[in-house]
Amino acid sequence: MRLTQTKAELRAAAAIRPRAVVMTMGALHEGHAALLAEARERVGPDGSVVLTIFVNPLQFGPTEDFDRYPRTLASDLAIAKNEGVDLVFNPSRDELYPNEPSITVHPGPLADELEGMVRPGHFAGVLTVVSKMLHLTAPDLALFGEKDYQQLTLIREMVCDLDMDVDIVPVQTVREPDGLALSSRNRYLSETERDEALVLYRALTAGAKAGMNGPDAVMSAAHAELEAVPSVKIDYLALRAPDLGPVIGPGEARMLIAARVGSTRLIDNISITLR
C-alpha cells in the first residue's frame, strides 16, 4: 500500500485499471471497511483501490465540528491495509486548496432541502471536493454509503449532469447489532446518549413496518417512537421518493431522519415500500 500526500505523487502512482475510489474524512470504522471491501471485490485482484482521507473544510459551517472532527491516520492506514487498499491519498488543506476556492459546484435545489436546510452550503462543499477527487484519482468506480443518502443522490445527479465518466456504486448502511448506523461521530456519544440514539433506527423501522398502510401511517408510526424519547431533538423526519422528490403513489420510498443527541448530530435513513 502506498501513501501519497501531494497531487504530484498521486499522478505519479501507477494507473492500474480498473480503478475504484472510496472517499472519506478518515476516522474509519466498519462502515468504511465495507466500502473498501466492496471496492476490492468489484475491481478484482488485478484492479486498484484508492482511498482518500481529507477532512473537507468547505462542507463545515462556521459553528460545526471541523476542529473537533477526529483525525486518526495511523488506525485508518491499518484498516486500509487490511482491506487491500493499493493507494491512499491524504492531502493537506493547502495541497487541495492552494487558494481559497472562488469557483465551486452549485448543487441545485435539492441541496437546500433536508440536510441543506439545516446546513446551508454544505452540499456545495461536498460536491466540490468530490468533483476534485474524481478528477485527481480518475476512477472507473466510486463507492458511497447509503447512510448519507442525500449526498449520494446529489453525487449521482452531478455525475449525470456533468457527464463524468465514472460509475457511482451505492453500498448499504452498516449498523451495530442493535441497529445504530455506524458513524465517525458515534464516538462523541456518552453511554446514555448512545442508548437514546437508538430511537432513530426504531422510528425508521416502525415507519417501514407501517408502509402497507400508506404514507400517513408511516409518519405516525415513526413520530410515535420519537415522542417516547423527548431528549432527542429532531431536525427533520421526511418521507420522499427514491430520488428525494415527493412521494407519488405506492412503490418504493425513502424515510430520512436527522437529530441531535446531546451535542452530537446524527443522520439515518431507510428504504420503505408503500402499499
PDB file of C-alpha atoms in Angstrom:
ATOM      1  CA  MET A   1       0.000   0.000   0.000  1.00  0.00           C
ATOM      2  CA  ARG A   2       1.289   3.433  -0.923  1.00  0.00           C
ATOM      3  CA  LEU A   3       0.580   6.688   0.949  1.00  0.00           C
ATOM      4  CA  THR A   4       0.542   9.869  -1.131  1.00  0.00           C
ATOM      5  CA  GLN A   5       0.077  13.403   0.186  1.00  0.00           C
ATOM      6  CA  THR A   6       0.516  15.599  -2.886  1.00  0.00           C
ATOM      7  CA  LYS A   7      -1.237  15.762  -6.233  1.00  0.00           C
ATOM      8  CA  ALA A   8       2.064  15.156  -7.994  1.00  0.00           C
ATOM      9  CA  GLU A   9       2.627  11.924  -6.032  1.00  0.00           C
ATOM     10  CA  LEU A  10      -0.901  10.826  -6.804  1.00  0.00           C
ATOM     11  CA  ARG A  11      -0.456  11.401 -10.535  1.00  0.00           C
ATOM     12  CA  ALA A  12       2.863   9.553 -10.491  1.00  0.00           C
ATOM     13  CA  ALA A  13       1.288   6.461  -8.915  1.00  0.00           C
ATOM     14  CA  ALA A  14       0.709   3.554 -11.277  1.00  0.00           C
ATOM     15  CA  ALA A  15      -2.648   3.863 -13.052  1.00  0.00           C
ATOM     16  CA  ILE A  16      -3.844   0.273 -12.713  1.00  0.00           C
ATOM     17  CA  ARG A  17      -7.264  -0.391 -14.284  1.00  0.00           C
ATOM     18  CA  PRO A  18      -9.969  -0.905 -13.338  1.00  0.00           C
ATOM     19  CA  ARG A  19      -9.743   1.589 -10.512  1.00  0.00           C
ATOM     20  CA  ALA A  20     -12.192   2.197  -7.649  1.00  0.00           C
ATOM     21  CA  VAL A  21     -12.145   5.097  -5.196  1.00  0.00           C
ATOM     22  CA  VAL A  22     -13.627   5.406  -1.720  1.00  0.00           C
ATOM     23  CA  MET A  23     -13.708   8.987  -0.415  1.00  0.00           C
ATOM     24  CA  THR A  24     -13.644   9.562   3.346  1.00  0.00           C
ATOM     25  CA  MET A  25     -12.826  12.130   6.000  1.00  0.00           C
ATOM     26  CA  GLY A  26     -10.924   9.489   7.947  1.00  0.00           C
ATOM     27  CA  ALA A  27     -11.805   8.145  11.413  1.00  0.00           C
ATOM     28  CA  LEU A  28     -12.542   4.904   9.595  1.00  0.00           C
ATOM     29  CA  HIS A  29     -14.903   2.280  11.030  1.00  0.00           C
ATOM     30  CA  GLU A  30     -16.566  -0.916   9.826  1.00  0.00           C
ATOM     31  CA  GLY A  31     -18.839   1.041   7.508  1.00  0.00           C
ATOM     32  CA  HIS A  32     -15.810   2.384   5.646  1.00  0.00           C
ATOM     33  CA  ALA A  33     -14.265  -1.088   5.710  1.00  0.00           C
ATOM     34  CA  ALA A  34     -17.394  -2.409   3.968  1.00  0.00           C
ATOM     35  CA  LEU A  35     -16.976   0.220   1.236  1.00  0.00           C
ATOM     36  CA  LEU A  36     -13.332  -0.772   0.754  1.00  0.00           C
ATOM     37  CA  ALA A  37     -14.174  -4.479   0.713  1.00  0.00           C
ATOM     38  CA  GLU A  38     -16.866  -3.878  -1.919  1.00  0.00           C
ATOM     39  CA  ALA A  39     -14.399  -1.838  -3.969  1.00  0.00           C
ATOM     40  CA  ARG A  40     -11.827  -4.625  -3.767  1.00  0.00           C
ATOM     41  CA  GLU A  41     -14.436  -7.170  -4.844  1.00  0.00           C
ATOM     42  CA  ARG A  42     -15.593  -5.101  -7.811  1.00  0.00           C
ATOM     43  CA  VAL A  43     -12.170  -4.375  -9.304  1.00  0.00           C
ATOM     44  CA  GLY A  44     -10.787  -7.868  -8.644  1.00  0.00           C
ATOM     45  CA  PRO A  45      -7.247  -8.851  -7.697  1.00  0.00           C
ATOM     46  CA  ASP A  46      -5.712  -7.093 -10.691  1.00  0.00           C
ATOM     47  CA  GLY A  47      -7.529  -3.773 -10.172  1.00  0.00           C
ATOM     48  CA  SER A  48      -6.645  -0.840  -7.956  1.00  0.00           C
ATOM     49  CA  VAL A  49      -8.448   0.512  -4.869  1.00  0.00           C
ATOM     50  CA  VAL A  50      -7.800   4.143  -3.904  1.00  0.00           C
ATOM     51  CA  LEU A  51      -8.785   5.579  -0.525  1.00  0.00           C
ATOM     52  CA  THR A  52      -8.917   9.332   0.010  1.00  0.00           C
ATOM     53  CA  ILE A  53      -8.705  10.798   3.527  1.00  0.00           C
ATOM     54  CA  PHE A  54      -9.409  14.507   3.785  1.00  0.00           C
ATOM     55  CA  VAL A  55     -11.428  16.495   6.318  1.00  0.00           C
ATOM     56  CA  ASN A  56     -13.006  18.919   3.883  1.00  0.00           C
ATOM     57  CA  PRO A  57     -13.377  22.430   5.346  1.00  0.00           C
ATOM     58  CA  LEU A  58     -15.798  23.548   2.618  1.00  0.00           C
ATOM     59  CA  GLN A  59     -18.589  21.311   3.911  1.00  0.00           C
ATOM     60  CA  PHE A  60     -18.473  22.530   7.524  1.00  0.00           C
ATOM     61  CA  GLY A  61     -20.432  25.535   8.675  1.00  0.00           C
ATOM     62  CA  PRO A  62     -18.882  28.176  10.994  1.00  0.00           C
ATOM     63  CA  THR A  63     -20.462  26.617  14.109  1.00  0.00           C
ATOM     64  CA  GLU A  64     -19.861  22.957  13.154  1.00  0.00           C
ATOM     65  CA  ASP A  65     -17.246  20.500  14.372  1.00  0.00           C
ATOM     66  CA  PHE A  66     -14.404  20.879  11.842  1.00  0.00           C
ATOM     67  CA  ASP A  67     -11.691  21.322  14.505  1.00  0.00           C
ATOM     68  CA  ARG A  68     -13.235  18.627  16.689  1.00  0.00           C
ATOM     69  CA  TYR A  69     -13.641  16.083  13.885  1.00  0.00           C
ATOM     70  CA  PRO A  70     -11.459  13.036  14.710  1.00  0.00           C
ATOM     71  CA  ARG A  71      -8.168  12.605  12.849  1.00  0.00           C
ATOM     72  CA  THR A  72      -6.887   9.028  13.240  1.00  0.00           C
ATOM     73  CA  LEU A  73      -4.485   8.491  10.340  1.00  0.00           C
ATOM     74  CA  ALA A  74      -2.451   5.641  11.870  1.00  0.00           C
ATOM     75  CA  SER A  75      -5.501   3.460  12.568  1.00  0.00           C
ATOM     76  CA  ASP A  76      -7.043   4.495   9.227  1.00  0.00           C
ATOM     77  CA  LEU A  77      -3.979   3.217   7.378  1.00  0.00           C
ATOM     78  CA  ALA A  78      -4.120  -0.066   9.295  1.00  0.00           C
ATOM     79  CA  ILE A  79      -7.755  -0.578   8.235  1.00  0.00           C
ATOM     80  CA  ALA A  80      -6.916   0.376   4.657  1.00  0.00           C
ATOM     81  CA  LYS A  81      -4.057  -2.116   4.500  1.00  0.00           C
ATOM     82  CA  ASN A  82      -6.258  -4.847   5.968  1.00  0.00           C
ATOM     83  CA  GLU A  83      -8.916  -4.216   3.290  1.00  0.00           C
ATOM     84  CA  GLY A  84      -6.453  -4.433   0.399  1.00  0.00           C
ATOM     85  CA  VAL A  85      -6.173  -0.746  -0.467  1.00  0.00           C
ATOM     86  CA  ASP A  86      -3.448  -0.026  -3.018  1.00  0.00           C
ATOM     87  CA  LEU A  87      -3.156   3.741  -2.707  1.00  0.00           C
ATOM     88  CA  VAL A  88      -4.090   6.281  -0.023  1.00  0.00           C
ATOM     89  CA  PHE A  89      -4.371   9.977  -0.873  1.00  0.00           C
ATOM     90  CA  ASN A  90      -4.162  12.124   2.278  1.00  0.00           C
ATOM     91  CA  PRO A  91      -3.570  15.720   1.154  1.00  0.00           C
ATOM     92  CA  SER A  92      -3.193  18.766   3.367  1.00  0.00           C
ATOM     93  CA  ARG A  93      -5.663  21.633   3.108  1.00  0.00           C
ATOM     94  CA  ASP A  94      -3.093  23.751   1.276  1.00  0.00           C
ATOM     95  CA  GLU A  95      -2.389  20.928  -1.171  1.00  0.00           C
ATOM     96  CA  LEU A  96      -6.021  20.520  -2.180  1.00  0.00           C
ATOM     97  CA  TYR A  97      -6.990  24.196  -1.857  1.00  0.00           C
ATOM     98  CA  PRO A  98      -3.825  26.227  -2.540  1.00  0.00           C
ATOM     99  CA  ASN A  99      -6.086  29.263  -2.924  1.00  0.00           C
ATOM    100  CA  GLU A 100      -9.458  29.932  -1.356  1.00  0.00           C
ATOM    101  CA  PRO A 101     -11.854  28.463  -3.985  1.00  0.00           C
ATOM    102  CA  SER A 102     -13.728  31.096  -5.946  1.00  0.00           C
ATOM    103  CA  ILE A 103     -15.405  28.509  -8.199  1.00  0.00           C
ATOM    104  CA  THR A 104     -17.392  25.678  -6.607  1.00  0.00           C
ATOM    105  CA  VAL A 105     -20.026  23.184  -7.729  1.00  0.00           C
ATOM    106  CA  HIS A 106     -23.582  24.502  -7.451  1.00  0.00           C
ATOM    107  CA  PRO A 107     -25.635  21.522  -6.229  1.00  0.00           C
ATOM    108  CA  GLY A 108     -29.108  22.647  -7.344  1.00  0.00           C
ATOM    109  CA  PRO A 109     -32.406  22.967  -5.446  1.00  0.00           C
ATOM    110  CA  LEU A 110     -32.284  19.595  -3.659  1.00  0.00           C
ATOM    111  CA  ALA A 111     -29.258  20.884  -1.704  1.00  0.00           C
ATOM    112  CA  ASP A 112     -31.482  23.454   0.042  1.00  0.00           C
ATOM    113  CA  GLU A 113     -33.781  20.775   1.495  1.00  0.00           C
ATOM    114  CA  LEU A 114     -33.362  18.300   4.372  1.00  0.00           C
ATOM    115  CA  GLU A 115     -29.658  18.468   5.332  1.00  0.00           C
ATOM    116  CA  GLY A 116     -29.207  21.593   3.250  1.00  0.00           C
ATOM    117  CA  MET A 117     -31.972  23.389   5.135  1.00  0.00           C
ATOM    118  CA  VAL A 118     -30.124  22.777   8.409  1.00  0.00           C
ATOM    119  CA  ARG A 119     -26.592  23.109   6.972  1.00  0.00           C
ATOM    120  CA  PRO A 120     -26.616  25.866   4.304  1.00  0.00           C
ATOM    121  CA  GLY A 121     -23.779  25.498   1.805  1.00  0.00           C
ATOM    122  CA  HIS A 122     -22.905  22.002   2.986  1.00  0.00           C
ATOM    123  CA  PHE A 123     -23.542  20.230  -0.314  1.00  0.00           C
ATOM    124  CA  ALA A 124     -21.707  22.825  -2.386  1.00  0.00           C
ATOM    125  CA  GLY A 125     -18.669  21.915  -0.292  1.00  0.00           C
ATOM    126  CA  VAL A 126     -19.320  18.190  -0.647  1.00  0.00           C
ATOM    127  CA  LEU A 127     -19.787  18.222  -4.420  1.00  0.00           C
ATOM    128  CA  THR A 128     -16.790  20.488  -4.930  1.00  0.00           C
ATOM    129  CA  VAL A 129     -14.421  18.145  -3.102  1.00  0.00           C
ATOM    130  CA  VAL A 130     -15.967  15.040  -4.688  1.00  0.00           C
ATOM    131  CA  SER A 131     -15.531  16.601  -8.131  1.00  0.00           C
ATOM    132  CA  LYS A 132     -11.886  17.405  -7.354  1.00  0.00           C
ATOM    133  CA  MET A 133     -11.205  13.902  -6.027  1.00  0.00           C
ATOM    134  CA  LEU A 134     -12.832  12.276  -9.057  1.00  0.00           C
ATOM    135  CA  HIS A 135     -10.665  14.406 -11.314  1.00  0.00           C
ATOM    136  CA  LEU A 136      -7.473  13.635  -9.388  1.00  0.00           C
ATOM    137  CA  THR A 137      -7.989   9.887  -8.857  1.00  0.00           C
ATOM    138  CA  ALA A 138      -9.596   9.185 -12.278  1.00  0.00           C
ATOM    139  CA  PRO A 139     -11.561   6.115 -11.135  1.00  0.00           C
ATOM    140  CA  ASP A 140     -13.829   3.793 -13.073  1.00  0.00           C
ATOM    141  CA  LEU A 141     -15.969   3.304  -9.943  1.00  0.00           C
ATOM    142  CA  ALA A 142     -16.658   5.491  -6.922  1.00  0.00           C
ATOM    143  CA  LEU A 143     -18.356   3.910  -3.912  1.00  0.00           C
ATOM    144  CA  PHE A 144     -20.513   5.810  -1.407  1.00  0.00           C
ATOM    145  CA  GLY A 145     -22.530   4.629   1.585  1.00  0.00           C
ATOM    146  CA  GLU A 146     -26.311   4.911   1.639  1.00  0.00           C
ATOM    147  CA  LYS A 147     -26.233   6.357   5.165  1.00  0.00           C
ATOM    148  CA  ASP A 148     -25.515   9.748   3.573  1.00  0.00           C
ATOM    149  CA  TYR A 149     -28.408   9.238   1.184  1.00  0.00           C
ATOM    150  CA  GLN A 150     -28.955  12.861   0.150  1.00  0.00           C
ATOM    151  CA  GLN A 151     -25.235  13.192  -0.542  1.00  0.00           C
ATOM    152  CA  LEU A 152     -25.334  10.013  -2.646  1.00  0.00           C
ATOM    153  CA  THR A 153     -28.329  11.320  -4.599  1.00  0.00           C
ATOM    154  CA  LEU A 154     -26.649  14.656  -5.334  1.00  0.00           C
ATOM    155  CA  ILE A 155     -23.389  12.991  -6.386  1.00  0.00           C
ATOM    156  CA  ARG A 156     -25.333  10.810  -8.825  1.00  0.00           C
ATOM    157  CA  GLU A 157     -27.021  13.928 -10.239  1.00  0.00           C
ATOM    158  CA  MET A 158     -23.694  15.740 -10.596  1.00  0.00           C
ATOM    159  CA  VAL A 159     -22.050  12.824 -12.390  1.00  0.00           C
ATOM    160  CA  CYS A 160     -25.020  12.536 -14.757  1.00  0.00           C
ATOM    161  CA  ASP A 161     -25.476  16.262 -15.422  1.00  0.00           C
ATOM    162  CA  LEU A 162     -21.751  16.932 -15.958  1.00  0.00           C
ATOM    163  CA  ASP A 163     -21.134  13.750 -17.998  1.00  0.00           C
ATOM    164  CA  MET A 164     -18.450  12.468 -15.661  1.00  0.00           C
ATOM    165  CA  ASP A 165     -17.099   9.122 -16.838  1.00  0.00           C
ATOM    166  CA  VAL A 166     -17.453   7.176 -13.585  1.00  0.00           C
ATOM    167  CA  ASP A 167     -19.959   4.692 -12.179  1.00  0.00           C
ATOM    168  CA  ILE A 168     -21.380   5.630  -8.763  1.00  0.00           C
ATOM    169  CA  VAL A 169     -21.873   2.498  -6.634  1.00  0.00           C
ATOM    170  CA  PRO A 170     -24.106   2.690  -3.532  1.00  0.00           C
ATOM    171  CA  VAL A 171     -23.293   0.469  -0.552  1.00  0.00           C
ATOM    172  CA  GLN A 172     -25.850  -0.378   2.130  1.00  0.00           C
ATOM    173  CA  THR A 173     -25.609   1.257   5.553  1.00  0.00           C
ATOM    174  CA  VAL A 174     -23.607  -0.790   8.053  1.00  0.00           C
ATOM    175  CA  ARG A 175     -25.150  -0.988  11.517  1.00  0.00           C
ATOM    176  CA  GLU A 176     -24.278  -2.115  15.012  1.00  0.00           C
ATOM    177  CA  PRO A 177     -26.132  -5.280  16.135  1.00  0.00           C
ATOM    178  CA  ASP A 178     -28.742  -3.068  17.858  1.00  0.00           C
ATOM    179  CA  GLY A 179     -29.360  -1.063  14.681  1.00  0.00           C
ATOM    180  CA  LEU A 180     -27.364   2.117  15.288  1.00  0.00           C
ATOM    181  CA  ALA A 181     -25.867   3.272  11.979  1.00  0.00           C
ATOM    182  CA  LEU A 182     -22.086   3.386  12.105  1.00  0.00           C
ATOM    183  CA  SER A 183     -20.715   6.926  12.066  1.00  0.00           C
ATOM    184  CA  SER A 184     -17.422   8.561  12.941  1.00  0.00           C
ATOM    185  CA  ARG A 185     -19.423  10.865  15.223  1.00  0.00           C
ATOM    186  CA  ASN A 186     -20.772   7.983  17.342  1.00  0.00           C
ATOM    187  CA  ARG A 187     -17.588   8.204  19.420  1.00  0.00           C
ATOM    188  CA  TYR A 188     -18.858  11.527  20.792  1.00  0.00           C
ATOM    189  CA  LEU A 189     -21.868   9.831  22.439  1.00  0.00           C
ATOM    190  CA  SER A 190     -21.898   9.045  26.145  1.00  0.00           C
ATOM    191  CA  GLU A 191     -23.292   5.673  27.200  1.00  0.00           C
ATOM    192  CA  THR A 192     -26.660   7.237  27.988  1.00  0.00           C
ATOM    193  CA  GLU A 193     -26.721   9.197  24.731  1.00  0.00           C
ATOM    194  CA  ARG A 194     -25.896   6.098  22.730  1.00  0.00           C
ATOM    195  CA  ASP A 195     -28.949   4.345  24.210  1.00  0.00           C
ATOM    196  CA  GLU A 196     -31.063   7.384  23.365  1.00  0.00           C
ATOM    197  CA  ALA A 197     -29.714   7.433  19.792  1.00  0.00           C
ATOM    198  CA  LEU A 198     -31.256   4.024  19.111  1.00  0.00           C
ATOM    199  CA  VAL A 199     -34.627   5.762  18.801  1.00  0.00           C
ATOM    200  CA  LEU A 200     -33.625   6.928  15.309  1.00  0.00           C
ATOM    201  CA  TYR A 201     -33.495   3.377  13.997  1.00  0.00           C
ATOM    202  CA  ARG A 202     -36.600   2.362  15.945  1.00  0.00           C
ATOM    203  CA  ALA A 203     -38.507   5.238  14.338  1.00  0.00           C
ATOM    204  CA  LEU A 204     -37.321   4.287  10.853  1.00  0.00           C
ATOM    205  CA  THR A 205     -38.152   0.613  11.257  1.00  0.00           C
ATOM    206  CA  ALA A 206     -41.558   1.437  12.739  1.00  0.00           C
ATOM    207  CA  GLY A 207     -42.234   3.586   9.698  1.00  0.00           C
ATOM    208  CA  ALA A 208     -41.106   0.828   7.354  1.00  0.00           C
ATOM    209  CA  LYS A 209     -43.432  -1.691   9.022  1.00  0.00           C
ATOM    210  CA  ALA A 210     -46.349   0.698   8.552  1.00  0.00           C
ATOM    211  CA  GLY A 211     -45.659   1.084   4.836  1.00  0.00           C
ATOM    212  CA  MET A 212     -48.522  -1.231   3.879  1.00  0.00           C
ATOM    213  CA  ASN A 213     -50.936   1.358   5.297  1.00  0.00           C
ATOM    214  CA  GLY A 214     -49.649   4.331   3.326  1.00  0.00           C
ATOM    215  CA  PRO A 215     -47.575   7.490   3.918  1.00  0.00           C
ATOM    216  CA  ASP A 216     -49.635   8.918   6.792  1.00  0.00           C
ATOM    217  CA  ALA A 217     -49.333   5.680   8.743  1.00  0.00           C
ATOM    218  CA  VAL A 218     -45.574   5.632   8.117  1.00  0.00           C
ATOM    219  CA  MET A 219     -45.092   9.122   9.541  1.00  0.00           C
ATOM    220  CA  SER A 220     -47.398   8.486  12.503  1.00  0.00           C
ATOM    221  CA  ALA A 221     -45.576   5.302  13.473  1.00  0.00           C
ATOM    222  CA  ALA A 222     -42.182   6.995  13.298  1.00  0.00           C
ATOM    223  CA  HIS A 223     -43.308  10.043  15.285  1.00  0.00           C
ATOM    224  CA  ALA A 224     -44.778   7.805  17.995  1.00  0.00           C
ATOM    225  CA  GLU A 225     -41.347   6.264  18.590  1.00  0.00           C
ATOM    226  CA  LEU A 226     -39.587   9.634  18.632  1.00  0.00           C
ATOM    227  CA  GLU A 227     -42.047  11.172  21.084  1.00  0.00           C
ATOM    228  CA  ALA A 228     -41.069   8.496  23.616  1.00  0.00           C
ATOM    229  CA  VAL A 229     -37.524   9.961  23.828  1.00  0.00           C
ATOM    230  CA  PRO A 230     -38.003  13.747  24.053  1.00  0.00           C
ATOM    231  CA  SER A 231     -34.322  14.351  24.870  1.00  0.00           C
ATOM    232  CA  VAL A 232     -33.504  13.567  21.226  1.00  0.00           C
ATOM    233  CA  LYS A 233     -34.099  16.754  19.244  1.00  0.00           C
ATOM    234  CA  ILE A 234     -35.310  16.130  15.689  1.00  0.00           C
ATOM    235  CA  ASP A 235     -34.046  18.378  12.898  1.00  0.00           C
ATOM    236  CA  TYR A 236     -36.242  16.675  10.315  1.00  0.00           C
ATOM    237  CA  LEU A 237     -38.143  13.488   9.573  1.00  0.00           C
ATOM    238  CA  ALA A 238     -39.163  13.145   5.933  1.00  0.00           C
ATOM    239  CA  LEU A 239     -40.662  10.607   3.563  1.00  0.00           C
ATOM    240  CA  ARG A 240     -39.525  11.018  -0.029  1.00  0.00           C
ATOM    241  CA  ALA A 241     -39.353   9.186  -3.346  1.00  0.00           C
ATOM    242  CA  PRO A 242     -36.069   7.312  -4.016  1.00  0.00           C
ATOM    243  CA  ASP A 243     -34.734  10.348  -5.937  1.00  0.00           C
ATOM    244  CA  LEU A 244     -35.786  12.526  -2.969  1.00  0.00           C
ATOM    245  CA  GLY A 245     -38.627  14.109  -4.889  1.00  0.00           C
ATOM    246  CA  PRO A 246     -42.172  13.986  -3.467  1.00  0.00           C
ATOM    247  CA  VAL A 247     -43.825  10.631  -2.856  1.00  0.00           C
ATOM    248  CA  ILE A 248     -46.348   9.888  -5.587  1.00  0.00           C
ATOM    249  CA  GLY A 249     -48.500   6.799  -5.111  1.00  0.00           C
ATOM    250  CA  PRO A 250     -47.440   3.329  -3.931  1.00  0.00           C
ATOM    251  CA  GLY A 251     -43.991   1.843  -4.503  1.00  0.00           C
ATOM    252  CA  GLU A 252     -40.508   2.395  -3.126  1.00  0.00           C
ATOM    253  CA  ALA A 253     -39.777   5.379  -0.902  1.00  0.00           C
ATOM    254  CA  ARG A 254     -37.063   6.599   1.444  1.00  0.00           C
ATOM    255  CA  MET A 255     -37.517   7.865   5.000  1.00  0.00           C
ATOM    256  CA  LEU A 256     -34.766  10.172   6.275  1.00  0.00           C
ATOM    257  CA  ILE A 257     -34.063  11.499   9.749  1.00  0.00           C
ATOM    258  CA  ALA A 258     -31.600  13.875  11.396  1.00  0.00           C
ATOM    259  CA  ALA A 259     -31.457  14.509  15.123  1.00  0.00           C
ATOM    260  CA  ARG A 260     -29.277  15.861  17.890  1.00  0.00           C
ATOM    261  CA  VAL A 261     -28.418  13.517  20.726  1.00  0.00           C
ATOM    262  CA  GLY A 262     -26.739  15.660  23.344  1.00  0.00           C
ATOM    263  CA  SER A 263     -24.247  17.736  21.358  1.00  0.00           C
ATOM    264  CA  THR A 264     -23.902  15.135  18.595  1.00  0.00           C
ATOM    265  CA  ARG A 265     -25.836  15.336  15.353  1.00  0.00           C
ATOM    266  CA  LEU A 266     -26.740  12.024  13.674  1.00  0.00           C
ATOM    267  CA  ILE A 267     -28.465  11.122  10.412  1.00  0.00           C
ATOM    268  CA  ASP A 268     -30.003   7.896   9.145  1.00  0.00           C
ATOM    269  CA  ASN A 269     -32.463   6.638   6.552  1.00  0.00           C
ATOM    270  CA  ILE A 270     -34.274   3.515   5.433  1.00  0.00           C
ATOM    271  CA  SER A 271     -35.967   2.173   2.317  1.00  0.00           C
ATOM    272  CA  ILE A 272     -39.747   1.781   2.620  1.00  0.00           C
ATOM    273  CA  THR A 273     -42.277   0.032   0.400  1.00  0.00           C
ATOM    274  CA  LEU A 274     -45.596   1.881   0.315  1.00  0.00           C
ATOM    275  CA  ARG A 275     -48.760  -0.049  -0.481  1.00  0.00           C
TER     276      ARG A 275
END
